[in-house]
PDB file of C-alpha atoms and ligand atoms in Angstrom:
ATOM      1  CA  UNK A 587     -77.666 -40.538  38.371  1.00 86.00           C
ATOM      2  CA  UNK A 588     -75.918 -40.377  34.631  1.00 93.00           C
ATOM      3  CA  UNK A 589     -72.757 -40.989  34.041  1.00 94.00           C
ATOM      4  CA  UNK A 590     -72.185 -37.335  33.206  1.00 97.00           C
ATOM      5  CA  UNK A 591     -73.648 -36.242  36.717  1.00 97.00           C
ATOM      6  CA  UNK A 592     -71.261 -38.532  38.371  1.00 98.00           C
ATOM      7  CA  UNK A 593     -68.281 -37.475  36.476  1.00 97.00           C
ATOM      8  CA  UNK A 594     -69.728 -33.482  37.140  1.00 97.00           C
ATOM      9  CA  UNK A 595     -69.753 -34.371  40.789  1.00 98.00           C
ATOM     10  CA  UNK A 596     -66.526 -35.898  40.843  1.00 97.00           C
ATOM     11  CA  UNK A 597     -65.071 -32.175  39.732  1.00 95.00           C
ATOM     12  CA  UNK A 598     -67.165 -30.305  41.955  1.00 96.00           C
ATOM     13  CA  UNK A 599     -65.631 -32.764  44.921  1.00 97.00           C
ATOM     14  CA  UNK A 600     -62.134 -32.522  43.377  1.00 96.00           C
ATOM     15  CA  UNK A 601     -61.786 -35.853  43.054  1.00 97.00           C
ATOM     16  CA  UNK A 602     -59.164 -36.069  40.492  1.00 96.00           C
ATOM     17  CA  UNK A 603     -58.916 -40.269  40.583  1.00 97.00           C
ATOM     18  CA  UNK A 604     -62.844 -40.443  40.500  1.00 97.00           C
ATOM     19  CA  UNK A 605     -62.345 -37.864  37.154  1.00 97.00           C
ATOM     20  CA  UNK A 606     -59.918 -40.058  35.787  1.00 97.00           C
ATOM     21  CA  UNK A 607     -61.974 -43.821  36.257  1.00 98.00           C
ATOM     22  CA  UNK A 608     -65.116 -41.989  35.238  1.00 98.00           C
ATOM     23  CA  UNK A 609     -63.402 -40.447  32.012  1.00 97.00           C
ATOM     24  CA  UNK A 610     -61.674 -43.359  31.052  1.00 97.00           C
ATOM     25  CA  UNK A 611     -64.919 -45.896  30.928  1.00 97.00           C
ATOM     26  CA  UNK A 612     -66.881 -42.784  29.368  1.00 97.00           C
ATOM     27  CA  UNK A 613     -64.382 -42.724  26.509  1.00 96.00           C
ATOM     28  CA  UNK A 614     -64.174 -47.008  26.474  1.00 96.00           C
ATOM     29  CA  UNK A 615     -68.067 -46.490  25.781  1.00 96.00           C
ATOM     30  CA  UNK A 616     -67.710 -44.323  22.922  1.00 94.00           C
ATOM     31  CA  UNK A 617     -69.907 -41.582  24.472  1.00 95.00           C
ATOM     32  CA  UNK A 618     -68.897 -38.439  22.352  1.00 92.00           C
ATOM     33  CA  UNK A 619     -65.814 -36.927  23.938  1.00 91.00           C
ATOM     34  CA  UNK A 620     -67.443 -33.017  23.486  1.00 88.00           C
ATOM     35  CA  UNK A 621     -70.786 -34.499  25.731  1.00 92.00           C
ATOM     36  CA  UNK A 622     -67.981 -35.811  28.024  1.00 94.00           C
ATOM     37  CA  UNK A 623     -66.412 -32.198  28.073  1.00 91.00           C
ATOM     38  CA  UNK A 624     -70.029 -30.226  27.987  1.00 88.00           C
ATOM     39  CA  UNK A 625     -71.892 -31.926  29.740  1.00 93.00           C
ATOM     40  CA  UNK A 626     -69.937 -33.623  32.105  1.00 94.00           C
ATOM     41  CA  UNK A 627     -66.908 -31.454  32.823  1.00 92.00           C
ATOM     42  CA  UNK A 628     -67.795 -28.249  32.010  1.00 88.00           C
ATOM     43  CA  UNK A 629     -71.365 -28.845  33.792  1.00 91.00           C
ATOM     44  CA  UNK A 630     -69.517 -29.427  37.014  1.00 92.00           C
ATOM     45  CA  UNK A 631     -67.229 -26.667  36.507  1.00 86.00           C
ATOM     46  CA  UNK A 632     -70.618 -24.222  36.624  1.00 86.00           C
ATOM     47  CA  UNK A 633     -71.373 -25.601  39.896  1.00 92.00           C
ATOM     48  CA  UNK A 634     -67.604 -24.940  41.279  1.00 89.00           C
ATOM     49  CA  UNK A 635     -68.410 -21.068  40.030  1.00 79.00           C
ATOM     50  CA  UNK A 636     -71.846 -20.753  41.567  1.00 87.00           C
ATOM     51  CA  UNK A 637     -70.368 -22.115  45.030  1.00 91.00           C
ATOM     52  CA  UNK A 638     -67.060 -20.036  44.851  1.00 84.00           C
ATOM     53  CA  UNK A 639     -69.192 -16.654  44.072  1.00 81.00           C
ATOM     54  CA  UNK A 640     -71.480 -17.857  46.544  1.00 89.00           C
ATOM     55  CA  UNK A 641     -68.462 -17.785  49.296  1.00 90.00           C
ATOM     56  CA  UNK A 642     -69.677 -21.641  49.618  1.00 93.00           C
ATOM     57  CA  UNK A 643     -66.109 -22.998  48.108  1.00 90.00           C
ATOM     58  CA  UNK A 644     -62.679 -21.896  48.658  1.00 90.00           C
ATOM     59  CA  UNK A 645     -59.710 -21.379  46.562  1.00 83.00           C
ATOM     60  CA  UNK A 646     -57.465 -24.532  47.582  1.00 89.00           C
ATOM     61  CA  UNK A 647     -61.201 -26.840  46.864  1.00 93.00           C
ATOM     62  CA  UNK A 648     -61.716 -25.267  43.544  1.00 87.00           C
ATOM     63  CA  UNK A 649     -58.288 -25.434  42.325  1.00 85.00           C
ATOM     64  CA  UNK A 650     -58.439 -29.643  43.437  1.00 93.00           C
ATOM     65  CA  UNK A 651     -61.819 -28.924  41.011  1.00 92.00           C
ATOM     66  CA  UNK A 652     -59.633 -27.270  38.072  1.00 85.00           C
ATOM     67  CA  UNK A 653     -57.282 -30.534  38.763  1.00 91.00           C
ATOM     68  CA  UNK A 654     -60.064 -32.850  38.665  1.00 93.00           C
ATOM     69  CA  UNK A 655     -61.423 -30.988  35.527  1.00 90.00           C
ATOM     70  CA  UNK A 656     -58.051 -30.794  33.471  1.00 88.00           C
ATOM     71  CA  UNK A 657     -57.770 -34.901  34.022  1.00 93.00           C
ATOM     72  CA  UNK A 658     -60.411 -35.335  32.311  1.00 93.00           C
ATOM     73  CA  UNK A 659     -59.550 -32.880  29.277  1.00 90.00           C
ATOM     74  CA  UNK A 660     -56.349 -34.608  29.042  1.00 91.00           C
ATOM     75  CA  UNK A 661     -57.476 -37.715  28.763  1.00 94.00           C
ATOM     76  CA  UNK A 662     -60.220 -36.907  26.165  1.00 91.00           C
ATOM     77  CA  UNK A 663     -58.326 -34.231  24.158  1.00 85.00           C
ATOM     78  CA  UNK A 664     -56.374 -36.528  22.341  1.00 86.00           C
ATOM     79  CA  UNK A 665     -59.842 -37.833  20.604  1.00 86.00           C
ATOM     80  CA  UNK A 666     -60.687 -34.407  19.809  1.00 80.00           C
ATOM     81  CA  UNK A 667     -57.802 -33.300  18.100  1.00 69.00           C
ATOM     82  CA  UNK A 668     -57.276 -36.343  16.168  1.00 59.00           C
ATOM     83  CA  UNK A 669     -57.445 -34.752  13.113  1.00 50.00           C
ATOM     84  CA  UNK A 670     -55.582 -35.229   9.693  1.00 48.00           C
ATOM     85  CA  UNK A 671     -56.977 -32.051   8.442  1.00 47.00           C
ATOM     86  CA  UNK A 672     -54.175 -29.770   7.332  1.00 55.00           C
ATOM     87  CA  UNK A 673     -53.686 -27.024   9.219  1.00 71.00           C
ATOM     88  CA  UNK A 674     -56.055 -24.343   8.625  1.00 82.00           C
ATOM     89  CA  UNK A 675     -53.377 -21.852  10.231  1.00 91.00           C
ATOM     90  CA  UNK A 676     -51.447 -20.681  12.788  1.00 96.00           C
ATOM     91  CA  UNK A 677     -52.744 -19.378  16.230  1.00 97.00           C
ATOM     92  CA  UNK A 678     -50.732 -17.907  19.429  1.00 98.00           C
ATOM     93  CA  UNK A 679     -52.320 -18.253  22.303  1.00 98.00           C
ATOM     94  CA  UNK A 680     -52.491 -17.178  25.973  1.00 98.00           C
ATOM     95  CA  UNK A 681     -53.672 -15.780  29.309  1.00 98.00           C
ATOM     96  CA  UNK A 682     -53.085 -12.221  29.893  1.00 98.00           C
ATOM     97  CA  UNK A 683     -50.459 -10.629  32.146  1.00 98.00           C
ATOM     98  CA  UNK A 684     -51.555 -10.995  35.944  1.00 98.00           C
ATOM     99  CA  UNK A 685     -54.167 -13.921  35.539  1.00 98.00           C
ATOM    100  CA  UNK A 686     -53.391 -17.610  36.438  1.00 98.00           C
ATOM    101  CA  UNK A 687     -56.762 -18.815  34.763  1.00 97.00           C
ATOM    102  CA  UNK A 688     -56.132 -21.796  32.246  1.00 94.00           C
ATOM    103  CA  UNK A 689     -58.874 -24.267  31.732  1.00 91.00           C
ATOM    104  CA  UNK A 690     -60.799 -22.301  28.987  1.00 92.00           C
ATOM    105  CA  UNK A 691     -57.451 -21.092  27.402  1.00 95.00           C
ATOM    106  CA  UNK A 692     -56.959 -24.740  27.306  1.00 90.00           C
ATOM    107  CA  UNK A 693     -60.557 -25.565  26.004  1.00 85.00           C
ATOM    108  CA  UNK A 694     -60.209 -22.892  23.033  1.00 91.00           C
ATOM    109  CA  UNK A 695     -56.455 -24.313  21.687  1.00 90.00           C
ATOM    110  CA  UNK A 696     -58.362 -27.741  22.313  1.00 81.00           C
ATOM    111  CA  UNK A 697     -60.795 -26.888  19.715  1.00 80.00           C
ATOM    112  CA  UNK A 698     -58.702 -24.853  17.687  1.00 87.00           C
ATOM    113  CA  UNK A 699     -56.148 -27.906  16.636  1.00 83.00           C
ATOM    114  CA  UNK A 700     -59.486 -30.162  16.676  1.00 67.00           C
ATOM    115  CA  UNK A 701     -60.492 -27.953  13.321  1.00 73.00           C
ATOM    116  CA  UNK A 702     -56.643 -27.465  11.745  1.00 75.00           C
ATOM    117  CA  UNK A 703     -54.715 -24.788  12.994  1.00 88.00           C
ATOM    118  CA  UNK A 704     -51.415 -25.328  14.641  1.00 89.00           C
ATOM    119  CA  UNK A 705     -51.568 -23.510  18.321  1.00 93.00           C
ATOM    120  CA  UNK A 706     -48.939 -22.126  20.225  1.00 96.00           C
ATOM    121  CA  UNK A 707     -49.722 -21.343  23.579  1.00 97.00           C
ATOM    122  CA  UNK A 708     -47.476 -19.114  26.203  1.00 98.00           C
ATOM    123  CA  UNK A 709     -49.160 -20.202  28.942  1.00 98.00           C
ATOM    124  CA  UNK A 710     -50.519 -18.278  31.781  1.00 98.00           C
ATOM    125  CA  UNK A 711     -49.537 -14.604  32.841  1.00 98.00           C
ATOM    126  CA  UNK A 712     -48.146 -13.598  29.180  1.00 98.00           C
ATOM    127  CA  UNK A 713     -46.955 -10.179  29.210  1.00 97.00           C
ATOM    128  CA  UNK A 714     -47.436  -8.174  25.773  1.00 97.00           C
ATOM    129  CA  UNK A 715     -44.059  -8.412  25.047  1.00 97.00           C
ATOM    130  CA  UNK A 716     -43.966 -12.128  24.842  1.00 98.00           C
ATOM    131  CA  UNK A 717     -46.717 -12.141  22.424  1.00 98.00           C
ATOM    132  CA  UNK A 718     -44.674  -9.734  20.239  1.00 97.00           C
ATOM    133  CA  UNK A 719     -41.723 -12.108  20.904  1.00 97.00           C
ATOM    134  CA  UNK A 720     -43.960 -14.808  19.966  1.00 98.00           C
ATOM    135  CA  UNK A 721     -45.598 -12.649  16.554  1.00 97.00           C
ATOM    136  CA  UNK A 722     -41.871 -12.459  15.273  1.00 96.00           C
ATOM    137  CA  UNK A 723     -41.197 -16.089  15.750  1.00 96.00           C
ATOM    138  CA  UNK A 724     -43.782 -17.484  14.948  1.00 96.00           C
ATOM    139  CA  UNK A 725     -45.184 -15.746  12.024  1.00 96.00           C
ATOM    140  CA  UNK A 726     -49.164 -16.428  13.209  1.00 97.00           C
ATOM    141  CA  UNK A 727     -52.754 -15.519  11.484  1.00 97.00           C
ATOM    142  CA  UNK A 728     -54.226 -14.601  14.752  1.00 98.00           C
ATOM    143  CA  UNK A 729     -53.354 -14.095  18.076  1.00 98.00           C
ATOM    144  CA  UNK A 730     -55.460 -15.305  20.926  1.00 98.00           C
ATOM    145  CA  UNK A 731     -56.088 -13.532  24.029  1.00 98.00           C
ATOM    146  CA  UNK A 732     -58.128 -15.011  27.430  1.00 98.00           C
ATOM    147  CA  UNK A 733     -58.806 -13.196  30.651  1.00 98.00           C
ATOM    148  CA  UNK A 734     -61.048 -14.218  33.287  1.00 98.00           C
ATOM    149  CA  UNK A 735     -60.689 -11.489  35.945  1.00 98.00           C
ATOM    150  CA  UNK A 736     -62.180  -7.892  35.517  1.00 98.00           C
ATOM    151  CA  UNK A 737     -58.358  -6.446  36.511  1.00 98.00           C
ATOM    152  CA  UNK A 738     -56.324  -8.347  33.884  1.00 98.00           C
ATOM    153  CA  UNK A 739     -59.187  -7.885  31.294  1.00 98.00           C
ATOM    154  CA  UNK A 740     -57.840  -4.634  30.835  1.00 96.00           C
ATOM    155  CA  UNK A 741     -54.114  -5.427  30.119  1.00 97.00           C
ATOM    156  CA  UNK A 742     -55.288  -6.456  26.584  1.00 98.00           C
ATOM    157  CA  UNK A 743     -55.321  -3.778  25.192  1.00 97.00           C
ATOM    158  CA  UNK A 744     -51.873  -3.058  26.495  1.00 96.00           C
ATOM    159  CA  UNK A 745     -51.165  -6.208  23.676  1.00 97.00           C
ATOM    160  CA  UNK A 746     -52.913  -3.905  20.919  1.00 98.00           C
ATOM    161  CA  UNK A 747     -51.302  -0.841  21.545  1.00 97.00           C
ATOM    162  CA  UNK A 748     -47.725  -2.424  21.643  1.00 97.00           C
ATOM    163  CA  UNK A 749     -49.207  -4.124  18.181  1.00 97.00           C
ATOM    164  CA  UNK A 750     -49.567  -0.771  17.274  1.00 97.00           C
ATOM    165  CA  UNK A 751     -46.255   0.332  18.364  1.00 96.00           C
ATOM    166  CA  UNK A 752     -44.025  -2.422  16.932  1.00 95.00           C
ATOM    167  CA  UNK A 753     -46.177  -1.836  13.544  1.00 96.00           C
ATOM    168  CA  UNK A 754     -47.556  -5.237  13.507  1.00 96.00           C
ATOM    169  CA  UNK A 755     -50.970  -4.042  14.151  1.00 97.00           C
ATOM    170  CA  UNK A 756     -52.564  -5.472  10.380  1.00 96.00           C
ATOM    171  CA  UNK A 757     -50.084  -8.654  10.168  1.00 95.00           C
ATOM    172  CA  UNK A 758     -52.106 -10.493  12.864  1.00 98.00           C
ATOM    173  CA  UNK A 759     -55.958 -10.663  13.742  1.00 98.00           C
ATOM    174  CA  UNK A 760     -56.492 -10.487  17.873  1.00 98.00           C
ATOM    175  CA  UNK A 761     -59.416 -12.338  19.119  1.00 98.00           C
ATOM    176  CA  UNK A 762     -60.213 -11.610  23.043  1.00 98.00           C
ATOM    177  CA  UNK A 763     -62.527 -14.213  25.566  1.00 98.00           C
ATOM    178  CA  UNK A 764     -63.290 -15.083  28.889  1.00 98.00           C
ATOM    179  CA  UNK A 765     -66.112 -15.070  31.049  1.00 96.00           C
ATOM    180  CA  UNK A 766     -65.919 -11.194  31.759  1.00 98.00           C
ATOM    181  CA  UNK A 767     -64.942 -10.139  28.483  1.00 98.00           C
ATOM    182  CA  UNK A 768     -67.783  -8.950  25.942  1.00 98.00           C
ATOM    183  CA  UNK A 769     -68.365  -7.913  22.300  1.00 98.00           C
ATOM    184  CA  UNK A 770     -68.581  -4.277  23.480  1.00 98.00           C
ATOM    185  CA  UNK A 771     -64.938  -4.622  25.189  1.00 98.00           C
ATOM    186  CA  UNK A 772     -63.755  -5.842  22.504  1.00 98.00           C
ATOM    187  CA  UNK A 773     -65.290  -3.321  20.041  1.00 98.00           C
ATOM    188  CA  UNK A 774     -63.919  -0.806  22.617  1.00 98.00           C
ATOM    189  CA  UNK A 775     -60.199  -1.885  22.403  1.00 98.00           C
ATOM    190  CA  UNK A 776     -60.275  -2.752  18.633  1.00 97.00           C
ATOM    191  CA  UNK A 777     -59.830  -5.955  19.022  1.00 98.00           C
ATOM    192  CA  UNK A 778     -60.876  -8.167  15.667  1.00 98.00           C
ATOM    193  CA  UNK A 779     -62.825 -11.001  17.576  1.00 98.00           C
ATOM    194  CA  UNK A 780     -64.855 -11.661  20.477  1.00 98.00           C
ATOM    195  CA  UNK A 781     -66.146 -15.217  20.990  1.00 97.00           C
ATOM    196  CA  UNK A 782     -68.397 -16.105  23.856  1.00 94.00           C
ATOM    197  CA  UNK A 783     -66.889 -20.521  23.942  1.00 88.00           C
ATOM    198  CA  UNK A 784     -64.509 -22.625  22.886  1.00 86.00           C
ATOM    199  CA  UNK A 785     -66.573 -23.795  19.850  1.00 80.00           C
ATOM    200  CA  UNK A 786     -67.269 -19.908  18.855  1.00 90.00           C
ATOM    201  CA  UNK A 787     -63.750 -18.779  19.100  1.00 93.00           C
ATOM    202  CA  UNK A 788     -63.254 -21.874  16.253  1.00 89.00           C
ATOM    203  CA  UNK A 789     -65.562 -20.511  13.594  1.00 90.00           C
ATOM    204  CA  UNK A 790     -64.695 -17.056  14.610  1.00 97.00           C
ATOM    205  CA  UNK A 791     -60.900 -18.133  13.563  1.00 96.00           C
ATOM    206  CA  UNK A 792     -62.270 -20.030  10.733  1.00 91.00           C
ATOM    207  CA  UNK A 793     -63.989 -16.834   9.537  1.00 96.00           C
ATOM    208  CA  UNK A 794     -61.093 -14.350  10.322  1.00 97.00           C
ATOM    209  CA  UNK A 795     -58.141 -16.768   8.360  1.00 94.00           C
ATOM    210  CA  UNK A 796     -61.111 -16.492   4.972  1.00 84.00           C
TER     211      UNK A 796
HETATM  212 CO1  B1M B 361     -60.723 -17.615  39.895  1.00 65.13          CO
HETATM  213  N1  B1M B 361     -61.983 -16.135  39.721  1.00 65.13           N
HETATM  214  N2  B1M B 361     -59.556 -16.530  40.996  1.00 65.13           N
HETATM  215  N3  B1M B 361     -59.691 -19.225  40.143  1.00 65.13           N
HETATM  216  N4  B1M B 361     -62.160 -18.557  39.118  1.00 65.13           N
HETATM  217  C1  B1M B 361     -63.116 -16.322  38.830  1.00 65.13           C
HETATM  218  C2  B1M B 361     -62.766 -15.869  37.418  1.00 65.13           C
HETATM  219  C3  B1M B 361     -64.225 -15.427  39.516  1.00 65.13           C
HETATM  220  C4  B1M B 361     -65.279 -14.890  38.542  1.00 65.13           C
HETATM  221  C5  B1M B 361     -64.886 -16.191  40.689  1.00 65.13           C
HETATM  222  C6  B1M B 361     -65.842 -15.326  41.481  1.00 65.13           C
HETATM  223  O1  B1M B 361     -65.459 -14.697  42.411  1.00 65.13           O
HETATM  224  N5  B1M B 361     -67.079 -15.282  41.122  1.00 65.13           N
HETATM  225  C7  B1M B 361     -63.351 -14.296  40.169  1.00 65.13           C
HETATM  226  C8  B1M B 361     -63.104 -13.064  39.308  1.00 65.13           C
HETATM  227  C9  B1M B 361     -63.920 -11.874  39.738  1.00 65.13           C
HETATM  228  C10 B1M B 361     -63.684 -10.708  38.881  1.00 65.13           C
HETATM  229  O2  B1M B 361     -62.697 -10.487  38.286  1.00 65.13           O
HETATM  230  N6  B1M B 361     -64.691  -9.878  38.854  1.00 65.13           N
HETATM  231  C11 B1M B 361     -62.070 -15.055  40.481  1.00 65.13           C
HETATM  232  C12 B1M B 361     -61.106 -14.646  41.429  1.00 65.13           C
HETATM  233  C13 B1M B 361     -61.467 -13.426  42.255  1.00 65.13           C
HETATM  234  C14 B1M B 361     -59.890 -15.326  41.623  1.00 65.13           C
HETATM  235  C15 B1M B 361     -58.751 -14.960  42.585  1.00 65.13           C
HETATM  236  C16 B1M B 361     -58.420 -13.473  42.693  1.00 65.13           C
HETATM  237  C17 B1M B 361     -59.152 -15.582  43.942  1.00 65.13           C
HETATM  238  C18 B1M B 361     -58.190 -15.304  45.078  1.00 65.13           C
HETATM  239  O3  B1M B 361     -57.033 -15.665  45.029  1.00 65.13           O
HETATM  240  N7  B1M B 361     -58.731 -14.658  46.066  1.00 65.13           N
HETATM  241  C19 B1M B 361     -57.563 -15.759  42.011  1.00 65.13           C
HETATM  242  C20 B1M B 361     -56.814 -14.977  40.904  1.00 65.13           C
HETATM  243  C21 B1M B 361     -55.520 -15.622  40.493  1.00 65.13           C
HETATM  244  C22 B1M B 361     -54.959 -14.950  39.255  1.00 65.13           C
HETATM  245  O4  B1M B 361     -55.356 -15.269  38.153  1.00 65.13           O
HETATM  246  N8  B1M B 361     -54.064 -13.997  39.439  1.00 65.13           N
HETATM  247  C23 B1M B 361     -58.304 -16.918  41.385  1.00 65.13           C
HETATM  248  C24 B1M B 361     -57.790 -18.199  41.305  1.00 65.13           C
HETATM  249  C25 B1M B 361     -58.477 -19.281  40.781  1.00 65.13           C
HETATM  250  C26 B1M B 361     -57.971 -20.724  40.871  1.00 65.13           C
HETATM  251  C27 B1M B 361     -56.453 -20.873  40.747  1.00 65.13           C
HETATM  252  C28 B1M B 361     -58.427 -21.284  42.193  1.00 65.13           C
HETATM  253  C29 B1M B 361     -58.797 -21.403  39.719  1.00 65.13           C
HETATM  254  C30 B1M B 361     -58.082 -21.381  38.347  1.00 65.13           C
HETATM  255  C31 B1M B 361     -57.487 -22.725  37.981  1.00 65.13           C
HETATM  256  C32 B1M B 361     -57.013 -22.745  36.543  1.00 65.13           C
HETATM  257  O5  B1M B 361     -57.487 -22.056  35.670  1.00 65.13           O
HETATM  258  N9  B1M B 361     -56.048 -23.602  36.313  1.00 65.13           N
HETATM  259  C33 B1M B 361     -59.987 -20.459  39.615  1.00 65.13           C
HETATM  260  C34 B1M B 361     -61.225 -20.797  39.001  1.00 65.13           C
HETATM  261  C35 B1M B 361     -61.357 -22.233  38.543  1.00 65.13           C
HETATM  262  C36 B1M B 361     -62.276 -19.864  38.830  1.00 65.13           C
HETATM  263  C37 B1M B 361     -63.730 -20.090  38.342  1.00 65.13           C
HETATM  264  C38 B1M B 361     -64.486 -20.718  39.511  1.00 65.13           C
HETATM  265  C39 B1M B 361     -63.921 -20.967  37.117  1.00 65.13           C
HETATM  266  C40 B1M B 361     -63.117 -20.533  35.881  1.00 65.13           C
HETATM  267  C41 B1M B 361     -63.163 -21.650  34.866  1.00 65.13           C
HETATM  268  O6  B1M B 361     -62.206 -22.381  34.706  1.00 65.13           O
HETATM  269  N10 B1M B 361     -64.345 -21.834  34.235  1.00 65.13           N
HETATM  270  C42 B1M B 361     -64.188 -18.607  38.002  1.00 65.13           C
HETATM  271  C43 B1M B 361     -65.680 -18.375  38.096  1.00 65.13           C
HETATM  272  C44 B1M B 361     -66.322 -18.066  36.751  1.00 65.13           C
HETATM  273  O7  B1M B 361     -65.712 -18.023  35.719  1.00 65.13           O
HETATM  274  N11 B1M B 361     -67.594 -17.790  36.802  1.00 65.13           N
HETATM  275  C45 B1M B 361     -63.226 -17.806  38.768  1.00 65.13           C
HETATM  276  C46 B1M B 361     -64.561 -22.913  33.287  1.00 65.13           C
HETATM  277  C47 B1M B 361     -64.039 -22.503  31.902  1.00 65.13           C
HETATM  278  C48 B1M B 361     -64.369 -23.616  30.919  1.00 65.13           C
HETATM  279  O8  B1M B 361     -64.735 -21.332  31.512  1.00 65.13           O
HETATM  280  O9  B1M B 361     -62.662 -19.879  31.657  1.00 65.13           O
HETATM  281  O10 B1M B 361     -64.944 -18.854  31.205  1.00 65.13           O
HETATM  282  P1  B1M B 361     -64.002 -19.976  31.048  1.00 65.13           P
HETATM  283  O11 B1M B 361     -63.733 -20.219  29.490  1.00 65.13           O
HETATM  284  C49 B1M B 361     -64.766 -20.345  28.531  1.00 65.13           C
HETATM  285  C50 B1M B 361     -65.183 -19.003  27.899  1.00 65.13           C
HETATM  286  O12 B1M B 361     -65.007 -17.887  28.736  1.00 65.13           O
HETATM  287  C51 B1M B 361     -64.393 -18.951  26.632  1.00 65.13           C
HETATM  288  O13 B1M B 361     -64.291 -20.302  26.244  1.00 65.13           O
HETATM  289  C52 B1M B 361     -64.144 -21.132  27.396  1.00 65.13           C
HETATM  290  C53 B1M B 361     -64.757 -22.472  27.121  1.00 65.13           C
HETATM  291  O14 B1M B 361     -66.087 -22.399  26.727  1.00 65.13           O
HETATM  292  N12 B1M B 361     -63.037 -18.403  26.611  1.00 65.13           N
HETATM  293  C54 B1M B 361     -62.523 -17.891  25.451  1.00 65.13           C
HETATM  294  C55 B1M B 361     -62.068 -18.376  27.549  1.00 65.13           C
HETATM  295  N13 B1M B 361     -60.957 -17.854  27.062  1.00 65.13           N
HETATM  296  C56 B1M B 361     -61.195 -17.556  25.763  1.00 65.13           C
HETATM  297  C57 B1M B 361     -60.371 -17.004  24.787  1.00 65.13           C
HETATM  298  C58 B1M B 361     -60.914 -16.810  23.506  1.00 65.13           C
HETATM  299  C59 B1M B 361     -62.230 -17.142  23.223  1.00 65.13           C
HETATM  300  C60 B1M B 361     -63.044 -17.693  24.181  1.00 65.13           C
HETATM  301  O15 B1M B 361     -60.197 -16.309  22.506  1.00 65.13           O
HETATM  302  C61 B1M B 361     -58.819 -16.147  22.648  1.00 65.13           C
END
């Protein structure tokens, strides 16, 4: 077994202190911290969404899985986004209203501030309004917007049409993604970007700030 299989079984077990030891002597090693992510990580993270589609995994298991998972980001995001680039803009980011999901919000802002831009990030369950809240504040390029349930996908374009209304619709670019979201959704509700990963939504944001 490879070190990346053991650290993929350790998040399909939820064994957050197995996560952690494994990380930790992965990074020691010098093994790339995006193979630690990909193929470690993430890998096990497939499994935990076979098995919970399957009916073969429960909530409580796979949210000790998202735990187990999110150690390990922590430890190696501060590799990845040690970057003295200057920042390449600004971003706001978050989960749309009615959806808890975080770990690829957290993945894309990961790899966002790994290539330059500055990230805010509301969190999870961001109603519309916040992001407008968050538009005026902050002043950003793009705005961000991840949903990973076929209900909340659809309170994104809620975010546009408020966009619309507050006539902020052509200060800020909107990029859309999650694992139900598609190009065609997001050709549907106008949206300027659809990106499929973490690494996509990067160039995508690259390509959108020019
Ligand atoms: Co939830 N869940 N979940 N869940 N969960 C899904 C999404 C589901 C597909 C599982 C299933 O049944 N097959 C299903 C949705 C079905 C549907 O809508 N059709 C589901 C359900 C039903 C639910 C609950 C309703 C379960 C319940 O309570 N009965 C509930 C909803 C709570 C809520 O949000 N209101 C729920 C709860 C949970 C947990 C709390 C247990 C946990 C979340 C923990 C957390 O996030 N902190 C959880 C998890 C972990 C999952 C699965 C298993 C894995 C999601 C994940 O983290 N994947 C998921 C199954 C699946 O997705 N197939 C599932 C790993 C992550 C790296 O991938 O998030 O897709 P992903 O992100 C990718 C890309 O999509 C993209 O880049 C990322 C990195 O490459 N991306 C973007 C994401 N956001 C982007 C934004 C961008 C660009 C790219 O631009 C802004």
């Amino acid at each position: 077994m490879t070190d990346f299989n053991r650290l993929s079984e350790a998040v399909i077990s939820g064994d957050f202190r197995q996560a952690e030891v494994l990380t930790k002597q992965m990074v020691e090693n010098k093994v790339d911290p995006l193979q630690i992510i990909n193929e470690g990580l993430i890998a096990g993270m497939n499994v935990v969404a076979v098995r919970f589609k399957a009916g073969d995994m429960f909530v409580p298991e796979v949210m000790m899985s998202a735990k187990a998972m999110s150690t390990g980001v922590e430890l190696v995001k501060p590799l990845v986004t040690e970057s003295d680039i200057t920042s390449a803009g600004k971003v706001v980011i978050g989960t749309v209203k009615g959806d808890m999901h975080d770990i690829g919000k957290n993945l894309v802002t990961m790899m966002l501030e790994s290539v330059g831009f500055s990230v805010i990030d509301l969190g999870v369950d961001v109603k519309a309004e916040t992001f407008i809240e968050a538009i005026k504040e902050h002043h950003p390029q793009i705005i961000g917007i991840s949903a990973l349930l076929t209900t909340t996908m659809l309170n994104m374009k809620d975010i546009l049409d408020i966009l619309k209304e507050e006539g902020l619709r052509d200060k800020v670019k909107v990029i859309i993604g999650g694992a139900p979201v598609t190009q065609e959704f997001c050709t549907q509700i106008g949206a300027d970007g659809y990106a499929d990963d973490a690494a996509e939504a990067a160039d995508l944001c690259k390509r959108l700030v020019g």
